[in-house]
Each structure stands twice: as structure tokens, then as C-alpha cells.
JSON list of C-alpha atoms in Angstrom, two decimals:
[
{"chain": "A", "resi": 1473, "resn": "MET", "atom": "CA", "xyz": [-2.93, -50.98, -8.04]},
{"chain": "A", "resi": 1474, "resn": "GLN", "atom": "CA", "xyz": [-1.17, -47.87, -6.11]},
{"chain": "A", "resi": 1475, "resn": "PRO", "atom": "CA", "xyz": [-2.10, -44.69, -5.72]},
{"chain": "A", "resi": 1476, "resn": "VAL", "atom": "CA", "xyz": [-0.16, -42.30, -8.49]},
{"chain": "A", "resi": 1477, "resn": "SER", "atom": "CA", "xyz": [0.17, -38.47, -7.49]},
{"chain": "A", "resi": 1478, "resn": "ASN", "atom": "CA", "xyz": [2.64, -35.97, -9.74]},
{"chain": "A", "resi": 1479, "resn": "ARG", "atom": "CA", "xyz": [2.68, -32.53, -9.21]},
{"chain": "A", "resi": 1480, "resn": "LEU", "atom": "CA", "xyz": [4.08, -30.09, -11.81]},
{"chain": "A", "resi": 1481, "resn": "GLN", "atom": "CA", "xyz": [4.30, -25.86, -12.12]},
{"chain": "A", "resi": 1482, "resn": "GLY", "atom": "CA", "xyz": [5.05, -23.95, -15.00]},
{"chain": "A", "resi": 1483, "resn": "VAL", "atom": "CA", "xyz": [3.81, -19.99, -15.85]},
{"chain": "A", "resi": 1484, "resn": "LEU", "atom": "CA", "xyz": [1.52, -19.13, -18.94]},
{"chain": "A", "resi": 1485, "resn": "LYS", "atom": "CA", "xyz": [2.93, -15.70, -20.19]},
{"chain": "A", "resi": 1486, "resn": "ASP", "atom": "CA", "xyz": [0.74, -13.83, -21.97]},
{"chain": "A", "resi": 1487, "resn": "ILE", "atom": "CA", "xyz": [0.74, -13.99, -25.68]},
{"chain": "A", "resi": 1488, "resn": "SER", "atom": "CA", "xyz": [-1.10, -10.75, -26.87]},
{"chain": "A", "resi": 1489, "resn": "GLY", "atom": "CA", "xyz": [1.80, -9.11, -25.21]},
{"chain": "A", "resi": 1490, "resn": "LYS", "atom": "CA", "xyz": [-0.43, -6.74, -23.75]},
{"chain": "A", "resi": 1491, "resn": "VAL", "atom": "CA", "xyz": [-0.37, -8.02, -19.30]},
{"chain": "A", "resi": 1492, "resn": "SER", "atom": "CA", "xyz": [3.12, -8.14, -18.69]},
{"chain": "A", "resi": 1493, "resn": "ALA", "atom": "CA", "xyz": [1.68, -10.32, -15.32]},
{"chain": "A", "resi": 1494, "resn": "PRO", "atom": "CA", "xyz": [1.80, -14.02, -16.17]},
{"chain": "A", "resi": 1495, "resn": "ALA", "atom": "CA", "xyz": [-0.47, -15.97, -14.60]},
{"chain": "A", "resi": 1496, "resn": "GLN", "atom": "CA", "xyz": [1.18, -19.45, -12.81]},
{"chain": "A", "resi": 1497, "resn": "VAL", "atom": "CA", "xyz": [-0.62, -22.49, -13.02]},
{"chain": "A", "resi": 1498, "resn": "LEU", "atom": "CA", "xyz": [-0.49, -26.09, -10.94]},
{"chain": "A", "resi": 1499, "resn": "ILE", "atom": "CA", "xyz": [-1.02, -29.12, -12.81]},
{"chain": "A", "resi": 1500, "resn": "ASP", "atom": "CA", "xyz": [-1.95, -32.59, -10.16]},
{"chain": "A", "resi": 1501, "resn": "CYS", "atom": "CA", "xyz": [-1.61, -35.70, -11.94]},
{"chain": "A", "resi": 1502, "resn": "GLY", "atom": "CA", "xyz": [-3.43, -38.54, -10.40]},
{"chain": "A", "resi": 1503, "resn": "GLU", "atom": "CA", "xyz": [-4.91, -42.23, -11.41]},
{"chain": "A", "resi": 1504, "resn": "SER", "atom": "CA", "xyz": [-7.93, -40.48, -11.68]},
{"chain": "A", "resi": 1505, "resn": "GLY", "atom": "CA", "xyz": [-7.99, -37.57, -13.58]},
{"chain": "A", "resi": 1506, "resn": "ILE", "atom": "CA", "xyz": [-5.88, -34.56, -14.01]},
{"chain": "A", "resi": 1507, "resn": "ASN", "atom": "CA", "xyz": [-6.76, -31.07, -11.67]},
{"chain": "A", "resi": 1508, "resn": "ILE", "atom": "CA", "xyz": [-5.14, -28.05, -14.08]},
{"chain": "A", "resi": 1509, "resn": "ARG", "atom": "CA", "xyz": [-5.19, -25.36, -10.78]},
{"chain": "A", "resi": 1510, "resn": "PRO", "atom": "CA", "xyz": [-4.37, -21.53, -12.65]},
{"chain": "A", "resi": 1511, "resn": "LYS", "atom": "CA", "xyz": [-3.27, -19.42, -9.57]},
{"chain": "A", "resi": 1512, "resn": "GLN", "atom": "CA", "xyz": [-6.43, -17.06, -8.08]},
{"chain": "A", "resi": 1513, "resn": "TYR", "atom": "CA", "xyz": [-9.29, -18.91, -10.16]},
{"chain": "A", "resi": 1514, "resn": "GLY", "atom": "CA", "xyz": [-11.61, -22.21, -8.75]},
{"chain": "A", "resi": 1515, "resn": "ASP", "atom": "CA", "xyz": [-14.70, -23.99, -8.25]},
{"chain": "A", "resi": 1516, "resn": "PHE", "atom": "CA", "xyz": [-17.85, -24.05, -6.51]},
{"chain": "A", "resi": 1517, "resn": "GLY", "atom": "CA", "xyz": [-17.33, -26.53, -4.21]},
{"chain": "A", "resi": 1518, "resn": "SER", "atom": "CA", "xyz": [-13.20, -25.78, -3.86]},
{"chain": "A", "resi": 1519, "resn": "HIS", "atom": "CA", "xyz": [-11.49, -23.21, -0.94]},
{"chain": "A", "resi": 1520, "resn": "ASP", "atom": "CA", "xyz": [-10.16, -21.06, -2.17]},
{"chain": "A", "resi": 1521, "resn": "GLY", "atom": "CA", "xyz": [-6.77, -21.50, -3.44]},
{"chain": "A", "resi": 1522, "resn": "ILE", "atom": "CA", "xyz": [-7.43, -25.33, -3.66]},
{"chain": "A", "resi": 1523, "resn": "GLY", "atom": "CA", "xyz": [-9.61, -25.32, -6.43]},
{"chain": "A", "resi": 1524, "resn": "ALA", "atom": "CA", "xyz": [-9.45, -26.43, -10.13]},
{"chain": "A", "resi": 1525, "resn": "PRO", "atom": "CA", "xyz": [-11.50, -25.40, -13.14]},
{"chain": "A", "resi": 1526, "resn": "ILE", "atom": "CA", "xyz": [-9.70, -27.73, -15.38]},
{"chain": "A", "resi": 1527, "resn": "TYR", "atom": "CA", "xyz": [-10.11, -31.57, -15.10]},
{"chain": "A", "resi": 1528, "resn": "LEU", "atom": "CA", "xyz": [-9.35, -34.05, -17.77]},
{"chain": "A", "resi": 1529, "resn": "GLU", "atom": "CA", "xyz": [-10.93, -37.64, -16.99]},
{"chain": "A", "resi": 1530, "resn": "LEU", "atom": "CA", "xyz": [-10.94, -40.64, -19.27]},
{"chain": "A", "resi": 1531, "resn": "TYR", "atom": "CA", "xyz": [-14.87, -41.78, -18.01]},
{"chain": "A", "resi": 1532, "resn": "GLU", "atom": "CA", "xyz": [-16.30, -44.62, -19.62]},
{"chain": "A", "resi": 1533, "resn": "GLY", "atom": "CA", "xyz": [-13.35, -45.32, -22.20]},
{"chain": "A", "resi": 1534, "resn": "GLU", "atom": "CA", "xyz": [-14.06, -41.58, -23.03]},
{"chain": "A", "resi": 1535, "resn": "LEU", "atom": "CA", "xyz": [-11.37, -39.01, -22.89]},
{"chain": "A", "resi": 1536, "resn": "ARG", "atom": "CA", "xyz": [-13.10, -35.62, -21.57]},
{"chain": "A", "resi": 1537, "resn": "LEU", "atom": "CA", "xyz": [-12.06, -31.98, -20.32]},
{"chain": "A", "resi": 1538, "resn": "ILE", "atom": "CA", "xyz": [-14.44, -30.87, -18.22]},
{"chain": "A", "resi": 1539, "resn": "VAL", "atom": "CA", "xyz": [-14.30, -27.17, -17.03]},
{"chain": "A", "resi": 1540, "resn": "TRP", "atom": "CA", "xyz": [-15.93, -24.96, -13.95]},
{"chain": "A", "resi": 1541, "resn": "SER", "atom": "CA", "xyz": [-16.21, -20.98, -16.53]},
{"chain": "A", "resi": 1542, "resn": "ASP", "atom": "CA", "xyz": [-18.37, -20.27, -13.24]},
{"chain": "A", "resi": 1543, "resn": "ILE", "atom": "CA", "xyz": [-16.95, -20.40, -9.89]},
{"chain": "A", "resi": 1544, "resn": "ASN", "atom": "CA", "xyz": [-20.32, -19.93, -8.55]},
{"chain": "A", "resi": 1545, "resn": "GLN", "atom": "CA", "xyz": [-22.17, -22.67, -9.93]},
{"chain": "A", "resi": 1546, "resn": "GLN", "atom": "CA", "xyz": [-22.26, -25.88, -8.67]},
{"chain": "A", "resi": 1547, "resn": "GLU", "atom": "CA", "xyz": [-21.74, -28.68, -12.27]},
{"chain": "A", "resi": 1548, "resn": "PRO", "atom": "CA", "xyz": [-19.41, -27.51, -14.93]},
{"chain": "A", "resi": 1549, "resn": "THR", "atom": "CA", "xyz": [-20.28, -25.42, -17.54]},
{"chain": "A", "resi": 1550, "resn": "HIS", "atom": "CA", "xyz": [-18.62, -27.29, -19.92]},
{"chain": "A", "resi": 1551, "resn": "VAL", "atom": "CA", "xyz": [-17.57, -31.31, -20.57]},
{"chain": "A", "resi": 1552, "resn": "ILE", "atom": "CA", "xyz": [-15.89, -31.69, -24.17]},
{"chain": "A", "resi": 1553, "resn": "SER", "atom": "CA", "xyz": [-15.49, -34.68, -25.64]},
{"chain": "A", "resi": 1554, "resn": "LEU", "atom": "CA", "xyz": [-11.77, -35.46, -26.39]},
{"chain": "A", "resi": 1555, "resn": "GLU", "atom": "CA", "xyz": [-13.37, -38.63, -28.39]},
{"chain": "A", "resi": 1556, "resn": "GLY", "atom": "CA", "xyz": [-13.82, -36.21, -32.22]},
{"chain": "A", "resi": 1557, "resn": "ALA", "atom": "CA", "xyz": [-9.39, -35.68, -32.33]},
{"chain": "A", "resi": 1558, "resn": "ARG", "atom": "CA", "xyz": [-8.59, -39.05, -32.09]},
{"chain": "A", "resi": 1559, "resn": "GLU", "atom": "CA", "xyz": [-5.81, -39.08, -34.24]},
{"chain": "A", "resi": 1560, "resn": "SER", "atom": "CA", "xyz": [-6.80, -42.26, -35.60]},
{"chain": "A", "resi": 1561, "resn": "LEU", "atom": "CA", "xyz": [-10.25, -41.00, -36.61]},
{"chain": "A", "resi": 1562, "resn": "ARG", "atom": "CA", "xyz": [-8.06, -38.12, -38.88]},
{"chain": "A", "resi": 1563, "resn": "ILE", "atom": "CA", "xyz": [-9.08, -38.12, -42.68]},
{"chain": "A", "resi": 1564, "resn": "ALA", "atom": "CA", "xyz": [-6.15, -37.58, -44.24]},
{"chain": "A", "resi": 1565, "resn": "SER", "atom": "CA", "xyz": [-5.10, -36.92, -48.54]},
{"chain": "A", "resi": 1566, "resn": "VAL", "atom": "CA", "xyz": [-2.62, -36.71, -50.38]},
{"chain": "A", "resi": 1567, "resn": "THR", "atom": "CA", "xyz": [-2.14, -32.65, -49.71]},
{"chain": "A", "resi": 1568, "resn": "ASP", "atom": "CA", "xyz": [-3.56, -32.13, -45.89]},
{"chain": "A", "resi": 1569, "resn": "THR", "atom": "CA", "xyz": [-1.05, -35.53, -44.14]},
{"chain": "A", "resi": 1570, "resn": "PRO", "atom": "CA", "xyz": [1.72, -34.00, -41.46]},
{"chain": "A", "resi": 1571, "resn": "SER", "atom": "CA", "xyz": [4.47, -35.68, -43.95]},
{"chain": "A", "resi": 1572, "resn": "SER", "atom": "CA", "xyz": [3.60, -32.66, -46.40]},
{"chain": "A", "resi": 1573, "resn": "TRP", "atom": "CA", "xyz": [4.05, -30.58, -44.14]},
{"chain": "A", "resi": 1574, "resn": "ILE", "atom": "CA", "xyz": [7.57, -30.25, -43.47]},
{"chain": "A", "resi": 1575, "resn": "THR", "atom": "CA", "xyz": [9.92, -29.11, -46.20]}
]
């Protein structure tokens, strides 16, 4: 299997309307995971400007979001399993199905 790498760039605007400076974000999509790199944010083990405090990976069949919310901590501050968000686990009711949201 050949390594796959794609880079996306984006700008996030503050939805509160109180801060006028947008945040620039790089997203590196690779075969082993997705790095989300907001400008001026990083992680403990990376040099300034190249760190990724947010990482999405598939580990032993489990989709996980890994976050380093403290640049001074070597280990991730949060490892969040997304398994409970699988669409196949949705409990549907007659009044709470996505098709009922459409008028």
C-alpha cells in the first residue's frame, strides 16, 4: 500500500462575533491518521509551527480523537472514543428521525 498524504488549509472565524482575527488551520490527512494543526498551537513533542494538538486515528478498529490541550504535558490530555457515535447505534423513534426534520 502506498502512503497517502493530503493537506488542506482553512480559516475559522469566531462564531461569537467578539474576536475579529480568524484562526488558520492546516489539516494533514495521511494513511495512519489526520493531524489538525491550528496556527500558533502545538503539542509537547513538536517544534513551534509544526505541532498538531489534535489527531484522529483508527486504533484496533476503534476511531479515536486524541487531544493535547496542554502543550506542557507529554501525554495526550484527552483520548476520546468515537465508537458511541456510530450511526448504526442510533436509537430511532418516529418523532426523532432525520427524515422527520425535513419539512
